Short mmCIF file of C-alpha atoms in Angstrom, two decimals:
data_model
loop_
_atom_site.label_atom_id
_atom_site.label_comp_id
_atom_site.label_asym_id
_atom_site.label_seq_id
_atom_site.Cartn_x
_atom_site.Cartn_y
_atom_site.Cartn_z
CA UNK A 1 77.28 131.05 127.40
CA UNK A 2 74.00 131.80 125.57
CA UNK A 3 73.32 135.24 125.08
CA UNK A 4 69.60 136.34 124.73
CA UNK A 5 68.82 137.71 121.02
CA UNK A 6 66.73 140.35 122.63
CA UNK A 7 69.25 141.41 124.44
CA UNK A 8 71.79 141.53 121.39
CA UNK A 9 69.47 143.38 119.32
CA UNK A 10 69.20 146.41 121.93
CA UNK A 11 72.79 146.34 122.64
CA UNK A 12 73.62 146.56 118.68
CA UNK A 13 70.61 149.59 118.29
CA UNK A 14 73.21 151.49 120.95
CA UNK A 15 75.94 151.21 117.54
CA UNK A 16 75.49 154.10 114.91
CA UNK A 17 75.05 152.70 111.72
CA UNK A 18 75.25 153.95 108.13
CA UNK A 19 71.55 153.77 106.37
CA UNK A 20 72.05 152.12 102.83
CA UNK A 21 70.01 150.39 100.14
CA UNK A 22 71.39 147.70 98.78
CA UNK A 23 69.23 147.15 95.14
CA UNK A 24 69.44 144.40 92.65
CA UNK A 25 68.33 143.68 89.30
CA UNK A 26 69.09 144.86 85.85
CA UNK A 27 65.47 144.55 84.56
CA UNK A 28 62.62 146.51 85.30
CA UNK A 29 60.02 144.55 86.96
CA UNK A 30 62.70 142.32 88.34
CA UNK A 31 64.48 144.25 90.57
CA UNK A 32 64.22 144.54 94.67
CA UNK A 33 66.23 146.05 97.30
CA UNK A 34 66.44 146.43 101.11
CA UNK A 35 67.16 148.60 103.68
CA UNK A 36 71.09 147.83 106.05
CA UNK A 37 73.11 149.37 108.35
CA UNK A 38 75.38 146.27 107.59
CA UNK A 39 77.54 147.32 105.04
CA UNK A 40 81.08 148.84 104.85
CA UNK A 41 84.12 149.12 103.24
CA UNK A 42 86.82 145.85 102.56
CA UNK A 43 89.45 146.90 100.53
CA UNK A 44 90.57 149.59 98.53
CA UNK A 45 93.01 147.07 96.85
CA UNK A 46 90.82 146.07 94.99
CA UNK A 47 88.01 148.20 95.77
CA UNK A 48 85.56 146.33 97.07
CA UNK A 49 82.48 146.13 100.42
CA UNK A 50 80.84 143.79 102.48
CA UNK A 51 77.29 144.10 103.10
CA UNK A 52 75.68 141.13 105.30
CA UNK A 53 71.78 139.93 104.07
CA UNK A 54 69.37 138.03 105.48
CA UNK A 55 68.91 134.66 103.47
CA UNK A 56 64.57 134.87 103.64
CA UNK A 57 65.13 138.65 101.78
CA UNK A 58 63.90 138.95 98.85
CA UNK A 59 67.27 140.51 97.47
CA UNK A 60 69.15 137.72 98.64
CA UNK A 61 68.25 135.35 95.69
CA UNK A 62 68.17 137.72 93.70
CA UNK A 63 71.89 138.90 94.12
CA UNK A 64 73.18 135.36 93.50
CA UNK A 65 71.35 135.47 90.89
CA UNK A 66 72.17 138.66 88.74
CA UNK A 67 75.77 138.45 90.43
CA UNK A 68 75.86 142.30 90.78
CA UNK A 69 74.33 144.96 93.39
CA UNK A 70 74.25 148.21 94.54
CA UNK A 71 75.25 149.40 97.87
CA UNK A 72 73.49 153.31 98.09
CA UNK A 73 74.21 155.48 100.83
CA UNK A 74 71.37 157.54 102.48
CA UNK A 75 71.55 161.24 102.89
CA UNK A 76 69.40 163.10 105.93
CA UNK A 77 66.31 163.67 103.76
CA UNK A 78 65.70 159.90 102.52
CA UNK A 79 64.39 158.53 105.54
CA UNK A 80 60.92 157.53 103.63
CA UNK A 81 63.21 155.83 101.27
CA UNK A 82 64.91 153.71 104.22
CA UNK A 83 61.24 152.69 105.56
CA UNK A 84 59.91 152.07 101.77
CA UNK A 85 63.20 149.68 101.07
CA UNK A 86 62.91 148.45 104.50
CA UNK A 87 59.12 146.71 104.00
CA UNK A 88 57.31 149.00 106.67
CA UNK A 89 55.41 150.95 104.22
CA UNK A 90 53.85 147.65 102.26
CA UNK A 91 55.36 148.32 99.17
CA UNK A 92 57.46 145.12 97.65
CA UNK A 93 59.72 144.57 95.11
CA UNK A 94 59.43 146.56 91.64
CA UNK A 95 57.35 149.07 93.35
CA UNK A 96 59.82 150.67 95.72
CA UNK A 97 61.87 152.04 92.87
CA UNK A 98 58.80 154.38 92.28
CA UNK A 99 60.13 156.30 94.85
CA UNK A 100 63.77 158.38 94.71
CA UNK A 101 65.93 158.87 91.54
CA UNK A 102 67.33 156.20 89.73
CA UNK A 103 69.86 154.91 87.42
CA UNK A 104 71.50 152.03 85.96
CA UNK A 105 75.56 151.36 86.77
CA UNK A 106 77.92 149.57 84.56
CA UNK A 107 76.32 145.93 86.47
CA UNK A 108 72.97 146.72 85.46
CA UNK A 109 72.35 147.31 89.01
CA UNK A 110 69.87 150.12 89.90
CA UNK A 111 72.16 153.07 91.54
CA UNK A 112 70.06 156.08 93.39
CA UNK A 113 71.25 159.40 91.87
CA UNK A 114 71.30 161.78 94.50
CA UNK A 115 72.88 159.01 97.08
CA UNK A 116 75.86 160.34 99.42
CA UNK A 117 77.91 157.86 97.57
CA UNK A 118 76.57 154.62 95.78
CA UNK A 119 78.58 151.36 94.53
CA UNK A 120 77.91 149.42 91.40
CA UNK A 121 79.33 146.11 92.65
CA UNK A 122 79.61 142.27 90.37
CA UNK A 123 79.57 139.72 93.36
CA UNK A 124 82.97 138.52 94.08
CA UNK A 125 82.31 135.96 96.99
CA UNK A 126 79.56 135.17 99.27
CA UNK A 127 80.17 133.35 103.02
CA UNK A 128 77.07 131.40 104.73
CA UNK A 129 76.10 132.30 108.02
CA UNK A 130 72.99 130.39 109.91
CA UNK A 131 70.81 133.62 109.20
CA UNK A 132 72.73 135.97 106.89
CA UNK A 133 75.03 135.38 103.74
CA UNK A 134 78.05 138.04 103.96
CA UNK A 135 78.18 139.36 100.40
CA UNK A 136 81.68 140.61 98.82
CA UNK A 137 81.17 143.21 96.20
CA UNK A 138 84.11 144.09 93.80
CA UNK A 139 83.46 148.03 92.84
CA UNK A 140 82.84 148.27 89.27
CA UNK A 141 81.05 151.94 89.67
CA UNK A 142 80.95 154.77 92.21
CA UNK A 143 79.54 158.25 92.43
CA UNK A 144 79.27 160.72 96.00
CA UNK A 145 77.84 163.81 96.73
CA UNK A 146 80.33 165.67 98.80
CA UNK A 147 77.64 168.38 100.46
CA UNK A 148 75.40 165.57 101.28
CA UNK A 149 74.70 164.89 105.07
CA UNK A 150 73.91 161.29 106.04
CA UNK A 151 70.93 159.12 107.35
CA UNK A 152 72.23 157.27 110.19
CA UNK A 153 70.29 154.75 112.48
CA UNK A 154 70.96 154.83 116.22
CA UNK A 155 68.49 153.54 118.82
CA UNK A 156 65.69 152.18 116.75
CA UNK A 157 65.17 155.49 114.85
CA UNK A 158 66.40 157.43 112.02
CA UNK A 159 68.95 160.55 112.58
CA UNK A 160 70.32 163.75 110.65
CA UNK A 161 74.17 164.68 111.49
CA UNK A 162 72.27 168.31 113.58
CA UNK A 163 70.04 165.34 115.80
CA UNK A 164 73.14 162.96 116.20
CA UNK A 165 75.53 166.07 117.70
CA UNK A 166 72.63 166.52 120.14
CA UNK A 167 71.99 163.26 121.05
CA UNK A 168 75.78 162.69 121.38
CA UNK A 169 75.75 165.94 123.20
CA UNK A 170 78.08 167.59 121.14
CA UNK A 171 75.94 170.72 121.34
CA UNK A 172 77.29 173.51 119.52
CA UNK A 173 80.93 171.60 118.05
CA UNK A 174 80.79 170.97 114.34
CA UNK A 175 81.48 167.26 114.12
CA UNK A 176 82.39 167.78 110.63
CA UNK A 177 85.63 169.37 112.36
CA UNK A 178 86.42 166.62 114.48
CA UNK A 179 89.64 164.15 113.54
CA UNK A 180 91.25 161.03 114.97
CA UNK A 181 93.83 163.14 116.11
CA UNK A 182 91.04 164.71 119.00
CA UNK A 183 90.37 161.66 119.98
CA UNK A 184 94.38 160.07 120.90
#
């Protein structure tokens, strides 16, 4: 059975995702990033996350490359980050790092400061896909801001934990408060 890529796309928009950059390159005017939902956590034994990439992104070379990345976690107020990373705001390469906070971790990698959590990753295996290459990243670095809310992506747009209880019609509940346990 062939399933339509259209369709595929709007059925995966209906998944909440985590908004992260993933950002390469120890040198200035050398590095690049991009904007995923696609990554999440492997292992803690060793630590390590997957993050899948598109093979015609810029970052994809580049990661092979430096063997190292960054996987940085969005909070609700860098959604002009996300678009800037993402290529819908024209800016390329060196030049998105103009925009936000930044640091170097232990890889070299460029880590955003105020992320809700960020991992300084070396590249510990990489598996081919036709479109995508599904990177392994070995934790060599990590940093969180507890009080931070996150970006999340849900239907083609953006959202901040207040618009995702409405919009999951939550209403009033504090999802914060909500366990596995409420769910069995």
């Amino acid at each position: 059975m062939t399933i339509d890529a259209k369709d595929f796309k709007q059925a995966m928009r209906q998944c909440t995702g985590a908004v992260a950059l993933v950002t390469v390159g120890a040198e200035h005017g050398k590095r690049t990033g991009l904007t995923v939902t696609s990554a999440c956590s492997l292992s803690d034994s060793p630590p390590s996350l997957i993050v899948c990439v598109n093979r015609n992104a810029s970052a994809h070379a580049r990661i092979r490359e430096e063997g190292a990345f960054a996987i940085n976690f969005l909070h609700e107020d860098h959604a002009m980050l996300a678009l800037t990373f993402s290529g819908q705001k024209g800016v390329n390469g060196d030049d998105r790092f103009a925009f936000g906070q930044w640091t170097r971790g232990a890889t070299g990698a460029p880590v955003l400061t105020d992320a809700v959590a960020a991992f300084d990753c070396v590249l510990a295996q990489e598996f081919e896909t036709t479109t995508h290459s599904i990177f392994v990243g070995e934790v060599r670095g990590v940093s969180h801001a507890d009080a931070a809310k996150p970006l999340v992506y849900l239907r083609g747009h953006f959202h901040t934990p207040q618009e995702m209880r409405e919009t999951v019609g939550l209403g009033d509940l504090d999802a914060r408060h909500l366990s596995w346990t409420d769910f069995s």
